[in-house]
XYZ file of C-alpha atoms in Angstrom:
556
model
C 90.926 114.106 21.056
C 89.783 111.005 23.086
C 88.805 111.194 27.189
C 92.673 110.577 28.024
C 94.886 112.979 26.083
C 91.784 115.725 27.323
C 92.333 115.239 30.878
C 94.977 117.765 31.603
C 93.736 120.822 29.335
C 89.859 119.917 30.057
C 88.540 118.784 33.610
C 86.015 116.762 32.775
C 86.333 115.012 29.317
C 83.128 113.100 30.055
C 80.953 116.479 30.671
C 82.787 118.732 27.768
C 84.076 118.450 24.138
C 87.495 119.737 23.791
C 87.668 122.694 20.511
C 90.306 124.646 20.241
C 93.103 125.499 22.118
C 95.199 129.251 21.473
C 97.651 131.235 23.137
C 96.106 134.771 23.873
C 98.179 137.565 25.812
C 100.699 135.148 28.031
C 97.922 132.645 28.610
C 96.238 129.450 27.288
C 92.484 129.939 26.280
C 90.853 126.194 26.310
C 87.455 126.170 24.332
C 85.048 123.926 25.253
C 81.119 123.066 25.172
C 79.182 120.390 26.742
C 78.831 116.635 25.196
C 75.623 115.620 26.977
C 72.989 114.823 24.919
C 70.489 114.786 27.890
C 70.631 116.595 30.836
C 68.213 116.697 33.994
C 66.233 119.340 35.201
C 67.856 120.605 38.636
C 64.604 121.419 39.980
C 62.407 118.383 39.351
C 65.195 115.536 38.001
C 63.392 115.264 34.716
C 65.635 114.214 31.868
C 65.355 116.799 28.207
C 66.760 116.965 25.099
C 64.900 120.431 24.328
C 67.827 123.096 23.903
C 66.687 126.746 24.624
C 70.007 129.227 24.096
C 73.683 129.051 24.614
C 76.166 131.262 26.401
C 79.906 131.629 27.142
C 80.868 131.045 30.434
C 85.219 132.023 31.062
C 86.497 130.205 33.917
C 90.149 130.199 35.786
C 91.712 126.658 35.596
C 94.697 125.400 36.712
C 98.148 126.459 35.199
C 99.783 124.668 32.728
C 103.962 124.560 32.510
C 103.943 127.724 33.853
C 101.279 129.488 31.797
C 97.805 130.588 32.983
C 95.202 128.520 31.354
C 91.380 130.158 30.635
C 88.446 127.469 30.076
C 85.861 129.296 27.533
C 82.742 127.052 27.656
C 79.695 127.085 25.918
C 76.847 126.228 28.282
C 73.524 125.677 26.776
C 70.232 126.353 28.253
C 67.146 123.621 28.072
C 63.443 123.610 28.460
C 61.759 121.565 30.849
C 58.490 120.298 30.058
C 57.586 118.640 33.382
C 53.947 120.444 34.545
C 54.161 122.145 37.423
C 57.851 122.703 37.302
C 59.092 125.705 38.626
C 61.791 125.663 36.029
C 60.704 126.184 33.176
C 64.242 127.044 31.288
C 67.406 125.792 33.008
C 71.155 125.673 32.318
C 72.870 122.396 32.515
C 75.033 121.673 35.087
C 78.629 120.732 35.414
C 79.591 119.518 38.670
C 82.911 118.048 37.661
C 83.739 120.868 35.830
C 82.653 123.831 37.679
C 79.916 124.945 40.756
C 76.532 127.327 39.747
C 77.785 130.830 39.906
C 81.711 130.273 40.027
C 84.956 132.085 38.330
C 87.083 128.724 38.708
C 87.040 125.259 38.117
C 86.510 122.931 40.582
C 90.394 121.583 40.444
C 91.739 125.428 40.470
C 89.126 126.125 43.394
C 90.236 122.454 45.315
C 94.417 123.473 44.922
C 93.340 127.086 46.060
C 91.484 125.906 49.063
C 94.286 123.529 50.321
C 96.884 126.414 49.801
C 94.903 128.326 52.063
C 94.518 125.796 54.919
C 98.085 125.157 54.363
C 99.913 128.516 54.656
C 97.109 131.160 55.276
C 95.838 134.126 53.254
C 98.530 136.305 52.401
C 101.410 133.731 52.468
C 98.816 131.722 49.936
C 98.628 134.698 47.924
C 101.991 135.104 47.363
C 102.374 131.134 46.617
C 99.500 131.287 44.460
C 100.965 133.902 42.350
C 104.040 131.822 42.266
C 102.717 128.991 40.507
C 100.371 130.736 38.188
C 96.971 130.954 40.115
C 95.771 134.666 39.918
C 94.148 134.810 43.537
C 94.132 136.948 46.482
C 94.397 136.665 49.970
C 90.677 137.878 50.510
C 89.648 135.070 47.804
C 91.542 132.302 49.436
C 90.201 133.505 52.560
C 86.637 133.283 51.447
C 87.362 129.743 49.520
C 88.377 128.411 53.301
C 85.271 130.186 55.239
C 82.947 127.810 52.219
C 84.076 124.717 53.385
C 81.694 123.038 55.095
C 82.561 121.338 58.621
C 82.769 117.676 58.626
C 80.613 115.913 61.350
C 83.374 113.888 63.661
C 80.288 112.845 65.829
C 79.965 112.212 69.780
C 83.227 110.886 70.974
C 83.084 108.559 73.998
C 85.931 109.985 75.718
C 86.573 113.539 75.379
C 89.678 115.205 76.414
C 89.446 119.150 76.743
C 91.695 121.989 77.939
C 92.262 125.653 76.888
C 94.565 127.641 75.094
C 95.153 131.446 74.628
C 94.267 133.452 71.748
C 96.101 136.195 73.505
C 97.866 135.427 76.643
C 95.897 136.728 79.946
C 93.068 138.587 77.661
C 91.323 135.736 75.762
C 91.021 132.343 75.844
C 89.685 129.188 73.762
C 88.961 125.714 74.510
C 89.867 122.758 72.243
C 87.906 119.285 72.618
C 89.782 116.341 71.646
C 88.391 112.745 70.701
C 91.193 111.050 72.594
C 90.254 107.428 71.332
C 90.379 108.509 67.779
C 93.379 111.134 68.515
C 91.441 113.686 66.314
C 90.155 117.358 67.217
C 86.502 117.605 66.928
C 86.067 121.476 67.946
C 87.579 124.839 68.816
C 85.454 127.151 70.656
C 85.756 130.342 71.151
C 86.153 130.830 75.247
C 86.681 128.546 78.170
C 83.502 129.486 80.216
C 81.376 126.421 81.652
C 78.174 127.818 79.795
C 80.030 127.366 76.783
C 81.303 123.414 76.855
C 77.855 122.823 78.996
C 76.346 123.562 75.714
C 78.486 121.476 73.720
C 78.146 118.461 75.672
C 74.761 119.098 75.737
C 73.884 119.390 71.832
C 76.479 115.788 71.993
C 74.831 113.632 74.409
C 76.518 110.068 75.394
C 80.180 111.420 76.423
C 81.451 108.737 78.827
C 84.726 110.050 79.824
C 85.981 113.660 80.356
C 90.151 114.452 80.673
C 90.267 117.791 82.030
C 92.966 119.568 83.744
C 92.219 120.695 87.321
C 90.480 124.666 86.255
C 87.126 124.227 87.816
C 85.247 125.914 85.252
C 85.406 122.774 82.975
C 84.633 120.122 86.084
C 80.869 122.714 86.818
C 80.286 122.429 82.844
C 80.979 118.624 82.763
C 78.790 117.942 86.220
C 75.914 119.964 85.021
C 75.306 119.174 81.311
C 77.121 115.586 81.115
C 76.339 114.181 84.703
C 76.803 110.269 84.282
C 80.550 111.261 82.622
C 83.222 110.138 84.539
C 85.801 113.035 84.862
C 89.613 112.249 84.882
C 92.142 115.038 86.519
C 95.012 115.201 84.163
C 97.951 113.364 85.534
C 100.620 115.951 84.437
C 98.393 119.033 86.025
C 98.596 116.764 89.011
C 102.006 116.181 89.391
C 102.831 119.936 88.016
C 100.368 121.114 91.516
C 102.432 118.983 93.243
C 105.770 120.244 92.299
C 104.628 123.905 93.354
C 103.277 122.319 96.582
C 106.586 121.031 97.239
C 108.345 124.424 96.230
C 106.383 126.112 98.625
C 107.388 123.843 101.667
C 110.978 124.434 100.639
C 110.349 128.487 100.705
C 109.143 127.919 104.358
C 112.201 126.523 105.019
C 114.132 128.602 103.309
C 116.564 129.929 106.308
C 117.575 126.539 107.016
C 118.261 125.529 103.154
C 120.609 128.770 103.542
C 122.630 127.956 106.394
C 123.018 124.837 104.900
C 124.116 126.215 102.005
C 126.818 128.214 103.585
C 128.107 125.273 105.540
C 128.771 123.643 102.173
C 130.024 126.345 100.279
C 132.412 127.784 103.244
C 133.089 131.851 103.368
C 132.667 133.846 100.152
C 135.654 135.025 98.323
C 136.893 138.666 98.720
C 135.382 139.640 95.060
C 135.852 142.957 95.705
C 139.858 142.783 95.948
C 140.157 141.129 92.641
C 136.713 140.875 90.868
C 137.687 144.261 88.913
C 138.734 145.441 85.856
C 142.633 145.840 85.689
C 143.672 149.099 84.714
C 145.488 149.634 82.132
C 146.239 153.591 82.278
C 143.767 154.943 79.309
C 141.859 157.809 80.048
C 138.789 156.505 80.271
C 139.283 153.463 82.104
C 139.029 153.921 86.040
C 139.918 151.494 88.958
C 136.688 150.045 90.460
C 133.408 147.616 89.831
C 132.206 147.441 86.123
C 129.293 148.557 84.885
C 127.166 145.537 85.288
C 128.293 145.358 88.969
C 127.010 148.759 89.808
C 123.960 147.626 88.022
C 123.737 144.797 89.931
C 124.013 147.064 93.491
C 121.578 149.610 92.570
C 118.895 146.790 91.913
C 119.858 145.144 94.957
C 119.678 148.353 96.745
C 115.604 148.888 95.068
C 114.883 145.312 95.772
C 115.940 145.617 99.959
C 114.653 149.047 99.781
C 110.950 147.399 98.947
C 111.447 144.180 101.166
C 111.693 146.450 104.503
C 108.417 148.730 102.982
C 106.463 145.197 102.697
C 108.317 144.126 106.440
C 106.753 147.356 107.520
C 103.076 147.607 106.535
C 102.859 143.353 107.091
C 103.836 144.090 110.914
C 101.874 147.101 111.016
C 98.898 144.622 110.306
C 98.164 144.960 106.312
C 96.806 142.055 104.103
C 98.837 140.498 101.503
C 96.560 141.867 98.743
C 96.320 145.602 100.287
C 100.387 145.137 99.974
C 100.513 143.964 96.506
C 98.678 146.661 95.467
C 100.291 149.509 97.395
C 104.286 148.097 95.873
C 102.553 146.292 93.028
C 103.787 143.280 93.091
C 102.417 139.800 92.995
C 100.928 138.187 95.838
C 102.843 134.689 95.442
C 106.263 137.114 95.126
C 105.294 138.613 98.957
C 104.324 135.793 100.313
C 107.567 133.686 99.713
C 109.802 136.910 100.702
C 107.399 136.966 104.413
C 107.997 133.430 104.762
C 111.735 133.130 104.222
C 112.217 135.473 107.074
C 115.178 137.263 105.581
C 115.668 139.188 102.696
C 115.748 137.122 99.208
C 118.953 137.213 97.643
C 119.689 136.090 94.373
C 122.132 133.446 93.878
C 125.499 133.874 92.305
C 126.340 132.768 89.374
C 127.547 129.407 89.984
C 130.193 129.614 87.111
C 128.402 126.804 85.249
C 129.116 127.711 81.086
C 125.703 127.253 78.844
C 126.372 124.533 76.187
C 126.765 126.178 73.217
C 127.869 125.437 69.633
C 131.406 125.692 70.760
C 131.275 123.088 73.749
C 132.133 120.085 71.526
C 135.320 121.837 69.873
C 136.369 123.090 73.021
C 139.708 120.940 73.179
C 140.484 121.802 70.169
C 140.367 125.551 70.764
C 142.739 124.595 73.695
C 144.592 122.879 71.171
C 145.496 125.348 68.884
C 145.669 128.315 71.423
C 148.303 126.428 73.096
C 149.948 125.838 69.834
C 150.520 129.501 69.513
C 147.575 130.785 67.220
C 146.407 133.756 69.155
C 144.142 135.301 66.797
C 140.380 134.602 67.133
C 140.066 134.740 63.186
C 142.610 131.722 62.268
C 141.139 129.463 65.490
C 137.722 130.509 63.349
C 138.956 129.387 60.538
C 140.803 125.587 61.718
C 137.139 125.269 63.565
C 135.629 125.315 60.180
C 137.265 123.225 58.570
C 136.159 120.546 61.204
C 132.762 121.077 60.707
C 132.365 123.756 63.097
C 129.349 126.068 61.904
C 128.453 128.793 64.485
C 129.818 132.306 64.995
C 133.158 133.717 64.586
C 132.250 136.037 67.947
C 131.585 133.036 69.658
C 135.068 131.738 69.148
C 136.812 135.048 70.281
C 134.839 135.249 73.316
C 136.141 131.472 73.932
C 139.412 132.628 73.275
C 138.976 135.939 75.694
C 137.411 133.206 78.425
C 141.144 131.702 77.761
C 142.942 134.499 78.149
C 141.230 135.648 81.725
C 141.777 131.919 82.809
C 145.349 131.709 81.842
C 146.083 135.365 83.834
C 144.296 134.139 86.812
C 146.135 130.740 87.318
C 149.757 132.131 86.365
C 151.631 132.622 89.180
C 151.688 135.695 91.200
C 148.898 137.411 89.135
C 148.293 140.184 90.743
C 145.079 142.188 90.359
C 144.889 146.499 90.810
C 147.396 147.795 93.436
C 149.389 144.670 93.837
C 146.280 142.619 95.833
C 146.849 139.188 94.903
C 144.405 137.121 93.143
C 143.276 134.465 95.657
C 143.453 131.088 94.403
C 140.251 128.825 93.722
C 138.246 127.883 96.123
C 137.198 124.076 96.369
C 133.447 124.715 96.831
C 130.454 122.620 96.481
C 127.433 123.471 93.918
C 124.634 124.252 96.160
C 121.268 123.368 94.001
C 118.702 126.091 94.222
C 115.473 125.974 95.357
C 113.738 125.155 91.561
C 116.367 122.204 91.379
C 115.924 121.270 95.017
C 112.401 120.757 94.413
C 113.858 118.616 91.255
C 115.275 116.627 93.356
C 113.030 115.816 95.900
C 110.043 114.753 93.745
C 112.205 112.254 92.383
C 113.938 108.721 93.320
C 117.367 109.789 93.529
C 118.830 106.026 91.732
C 119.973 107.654 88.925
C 121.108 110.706 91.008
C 125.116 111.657 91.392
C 126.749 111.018 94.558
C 126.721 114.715 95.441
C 123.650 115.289 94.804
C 122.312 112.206 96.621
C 124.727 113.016 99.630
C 122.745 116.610 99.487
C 119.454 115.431 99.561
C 119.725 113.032 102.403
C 121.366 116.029 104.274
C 118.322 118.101 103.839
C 115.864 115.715 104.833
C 118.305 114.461 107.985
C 118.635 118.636 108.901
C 114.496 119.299 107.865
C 112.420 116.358 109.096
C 109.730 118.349 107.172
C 111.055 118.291 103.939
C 111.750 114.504 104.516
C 108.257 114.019 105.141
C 107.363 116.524 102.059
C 109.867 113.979 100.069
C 108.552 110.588 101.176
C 104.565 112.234 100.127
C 105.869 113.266 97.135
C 107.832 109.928 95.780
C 104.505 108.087 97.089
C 102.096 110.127 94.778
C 103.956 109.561 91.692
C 104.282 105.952 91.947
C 100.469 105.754 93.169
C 99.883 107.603 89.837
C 102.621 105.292 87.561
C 101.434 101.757 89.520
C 97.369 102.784 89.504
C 97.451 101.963 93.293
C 93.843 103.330 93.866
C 93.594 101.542 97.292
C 96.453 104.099 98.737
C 94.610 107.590 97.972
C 93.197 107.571 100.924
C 95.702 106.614 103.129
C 97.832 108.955 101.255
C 95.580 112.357 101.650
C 95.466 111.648 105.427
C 98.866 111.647 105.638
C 99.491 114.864 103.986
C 97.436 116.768 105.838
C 99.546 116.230 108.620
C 102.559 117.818 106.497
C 103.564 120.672 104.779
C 101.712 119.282 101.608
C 98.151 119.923 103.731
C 96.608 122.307 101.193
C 97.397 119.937 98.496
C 96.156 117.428 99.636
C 93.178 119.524 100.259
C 92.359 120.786 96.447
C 92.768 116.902 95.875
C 89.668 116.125 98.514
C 87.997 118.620 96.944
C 88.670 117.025 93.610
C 88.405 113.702 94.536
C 86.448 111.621 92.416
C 88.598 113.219 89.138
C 92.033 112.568 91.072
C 90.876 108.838 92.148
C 89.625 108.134 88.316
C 92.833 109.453 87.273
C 94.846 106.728 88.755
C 92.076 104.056 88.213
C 92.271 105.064 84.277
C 94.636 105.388 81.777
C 93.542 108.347 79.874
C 95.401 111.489 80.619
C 95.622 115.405 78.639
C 98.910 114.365 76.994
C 97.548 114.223 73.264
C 95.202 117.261 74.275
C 98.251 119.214 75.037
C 100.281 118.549 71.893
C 97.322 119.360 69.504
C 97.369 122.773 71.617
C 100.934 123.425 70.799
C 100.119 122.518 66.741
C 97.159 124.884 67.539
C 99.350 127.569 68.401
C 101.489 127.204 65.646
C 99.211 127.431 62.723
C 98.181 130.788 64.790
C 101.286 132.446 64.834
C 101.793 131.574 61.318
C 98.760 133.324 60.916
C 100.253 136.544 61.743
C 97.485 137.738 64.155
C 95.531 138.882 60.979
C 92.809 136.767 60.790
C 89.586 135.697 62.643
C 88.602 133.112 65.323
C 86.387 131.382 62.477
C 89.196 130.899 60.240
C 91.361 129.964 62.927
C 88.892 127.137 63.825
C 88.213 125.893 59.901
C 92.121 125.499 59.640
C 92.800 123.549 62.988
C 89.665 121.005 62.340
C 90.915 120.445 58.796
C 94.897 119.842 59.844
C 93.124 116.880 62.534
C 91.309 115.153 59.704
């Protein structure tokens, strides 16, 4: 059998002779023995021809069309006669066929390997099984924790942020080479000591994309001092939004008259917000069930906003309050600054899209048409390519049926109280979407919504001061405008943006070289996100090492 038709059954035609094959209990069994006629001496590189012994030697080898295939070589042993070799006898070595010491060949080992780094341990188990490889998920396991770690170098701009191992408990930190969009290393923490140590055993990092934790900024000043550090643009903009969200919370009494202005009087929902009775047993006039549920919390809620109103004006700190209600800090400080208690807004009536919205009409259609079962409208939606839920369609159909009895005339809800009509009311953004709004040029905005925000900032001068800041920092950031930082921070302090602009003076050289440069976290970020899904696929069952050997290999 010549070098080419030996390839698949024998992994090395040019180290073994192919001698018999045979089918033995389910399985191929591939004899073999090696074709060198002179081999060197692993110890001192001296060639021989001197042949000591032979032995068998039963590997694992890939599968063949299904079947398990079994390489049984015959490895000879050889004398070396170099003097003063420690060697005296030796067995020869296959490298292409098989590594000193192993139960597999070097192509059944290779396939094994990137199963594991694929899938995991288990998962590559079970695939291994499925296409004839008899390994476990503690062999594949140790196959991955082998593989050596390929040297990426000292990258000249290094982009680094953390991520969480286990939210709030423990924490990592992932360095990036951002010019070469590959991850050179996972560690296991995101202490300063840590990346200090890492920038130290890699001198001649230039650059350094961080976000804004300080820990990272101490490591990168101390071990890395002639880097020039670069404040993540999006962390920038993200402390800005919350900035800006705080100023609104300030003026949150305002944003709620305002609100009520636009919205005029709230509709009587207790007169016809009820369930109709329909004279079973069971069924009584009054709120549902998820109304009272709705009181009761509203009832806890005001019951704990007067206990924090109390022991604020009876002189307590914020944190000796959090502790005594247990509650967070940022949670008591925006209910003490909006001066009234919180409520939560209404639902504004707004419908989720769902995988009904685009064959809405044509549930209209055919529940005008007379089909008034949920069932047949299930069935006419499938045949136009409709493919969610049948529940989904009945509750569109229920929605139908409320909306039809409240617009026919002289509905009438529990003891003849009419139904009052629709009110013509304007959506009032909240706060979250207020904030939206005002950190962005409102060009592309609706009318309403542009009509909105120039009444807020015309009622608030404040918040039109907090908007003008805000639209100038992003476009300092998007145009590079370095020469209007400064001018910009002065400004702010004078606003409701002062302690941002503060954390930005004491950031300043890593704000300024983030709108001097282009580099920014971006790429760092997505490689977190693959990061965190070869984790999860990982079950939670394996170690940080393993972790690390699978995310570095994935980047090459």
């Amino acid at each position: 059998m010549d070098a080419m038709d030996a390839t698949p059954l024998c992994p090395s035609p040019m180290e073994l002779r192919l001698h018999l094959i045979t089918f033995r209990d389910s399985a191929l069994e591939v004899t073999a023995a090696g074709c060198r006629r002179v081999v060197a001496c692993p110890g001192c590189g001296r060639a021989t021809t001197r042949i000591h012994s032979r032995y068998r030697r039963r590997l694992a080898d890939l599968p063949w069309h299904g079947l398990r295939v079994h390489l049984v070589l015959t490895v000879r042993k050889f004398f070396c006669d170099a003097p003063g070799c420690p060697r005296a006898i030796f067995t020869e070595r296959l490298p292409a066929t098989a590594v000193a010491y192993a139960r597999k060949t070097v192509r059944a080992a290779t396939t094994l390997e990137a199963i594991g780094f694929a899938v995991g341990g288990r998962p590559g188990a079970r695939l291994a099984q499925a296409l004839g490889l008899a390994a476990s998920a503690a062999t594949i396991l140790a196959q991955l924790r082998q593989v050596k770690d390929e040297s990426h170098g000292t990258p000249r701009v290094l982009g680094v942020d953390d991520w969480a191992m286990r939210r709030r408990q423990c924490y990592g930190t992932i360095l990036l080479d951002l010019e070469r969009h590959r991850v050179i290393e996972v560690l296991p923490d995101r202490e300063g000591p840590t990346l200090a140590a890492w920038l130290r055993a890699h001198p001649g990092v230039e650059i350094v994309s961080r976000d804004r934790g300080g820990a990272y900024a101490d490591a990168t000043r101390e071990a890395a001092p002639d880097a020039i550090q670069v404040a993540d643009r999006f962390h920038l903009l993200r402390n800005l939004t919350e900035a800006v969200s705080r100023s609104c919370t300030r003026h949150d009494r305002a944003l709620r008259a305002l609100a009520a202005e636009r919205t005029g009087p709230p509709c009587p929902r207790e007169a016809w917000r009820r369930r109709r009775f329909s004279g079973l047993p069971n069924n009584r006039d009054g709120p549902t069930a998820t109304e009272r549920r709705s009181a009761e919390r509203r009832t806890r809620r005001l019951g704990r906003y007067d206990e924090v109103v109390t022991m604020r004006a009876e002189g307590a700190s914020i944190s000796a309050i959090a502790r005594a209600v247990q509650m967070n800090r940022r949670t008591l400080t925006r209910w003490l600054a909006a001066g009234t208690f919180p409520e939560r807004r209404a639902p504004t009536g707004r419908r989720r899209t769902t995988l009904i919205a685009p064959f809405a009409d044509l549930v209209h259609e055919q529940y005008r048409s007379g089909v008034q079962t949920g069932a047949a409208i299930y069935r006419a939606l499938r045949e136009h390519g409709y493919h969610g839920s049948a529940a989904t369609v009945c509750r569109e159909l229920a929605r139908l049926r409320r909306l039809e009895a409240h617009q026919r005339p002289g509905a009438t809800g529990e003891e003849g109280v009419p139904t009052p009509p629709a009110q013509a009311s304007v959506d009032v953004p909240t706060v979250r979407q207020l904030v939206w709004l005002l950190c962005r040029d409102d060009v592309k905005f609706p009318a309403e919504q542009r009509a909105y925000v120039e009444e807020v900032c015309a009622r608030i001068p404040a918040l039109a001061e907090v908007r003008r800041l805000a639209l100038g920092f992003a476009q300092m950031l998007k145009s590079h405008d370095a020469d209007a930082f400064r001018p910009w921070i002065d400004a702010a302090q004078r606003s409701d943006l002062a302690s941002f602009a503060r954390g930005l003076e004491r950031d300043y050289d890593a704000v300024l070289a983030a709108i001097i440069f282009r580099w920014s976290n971006g790429q760092v970020e997505g490689h977190v996100h693959r990061l965190k899904a070869i984790k999860r696929a990982m079950y939670g069952r394996a170690h940080f090492d393993l972790l690390r050997k699978r995310v570095l290999h994935h980047a090459a």
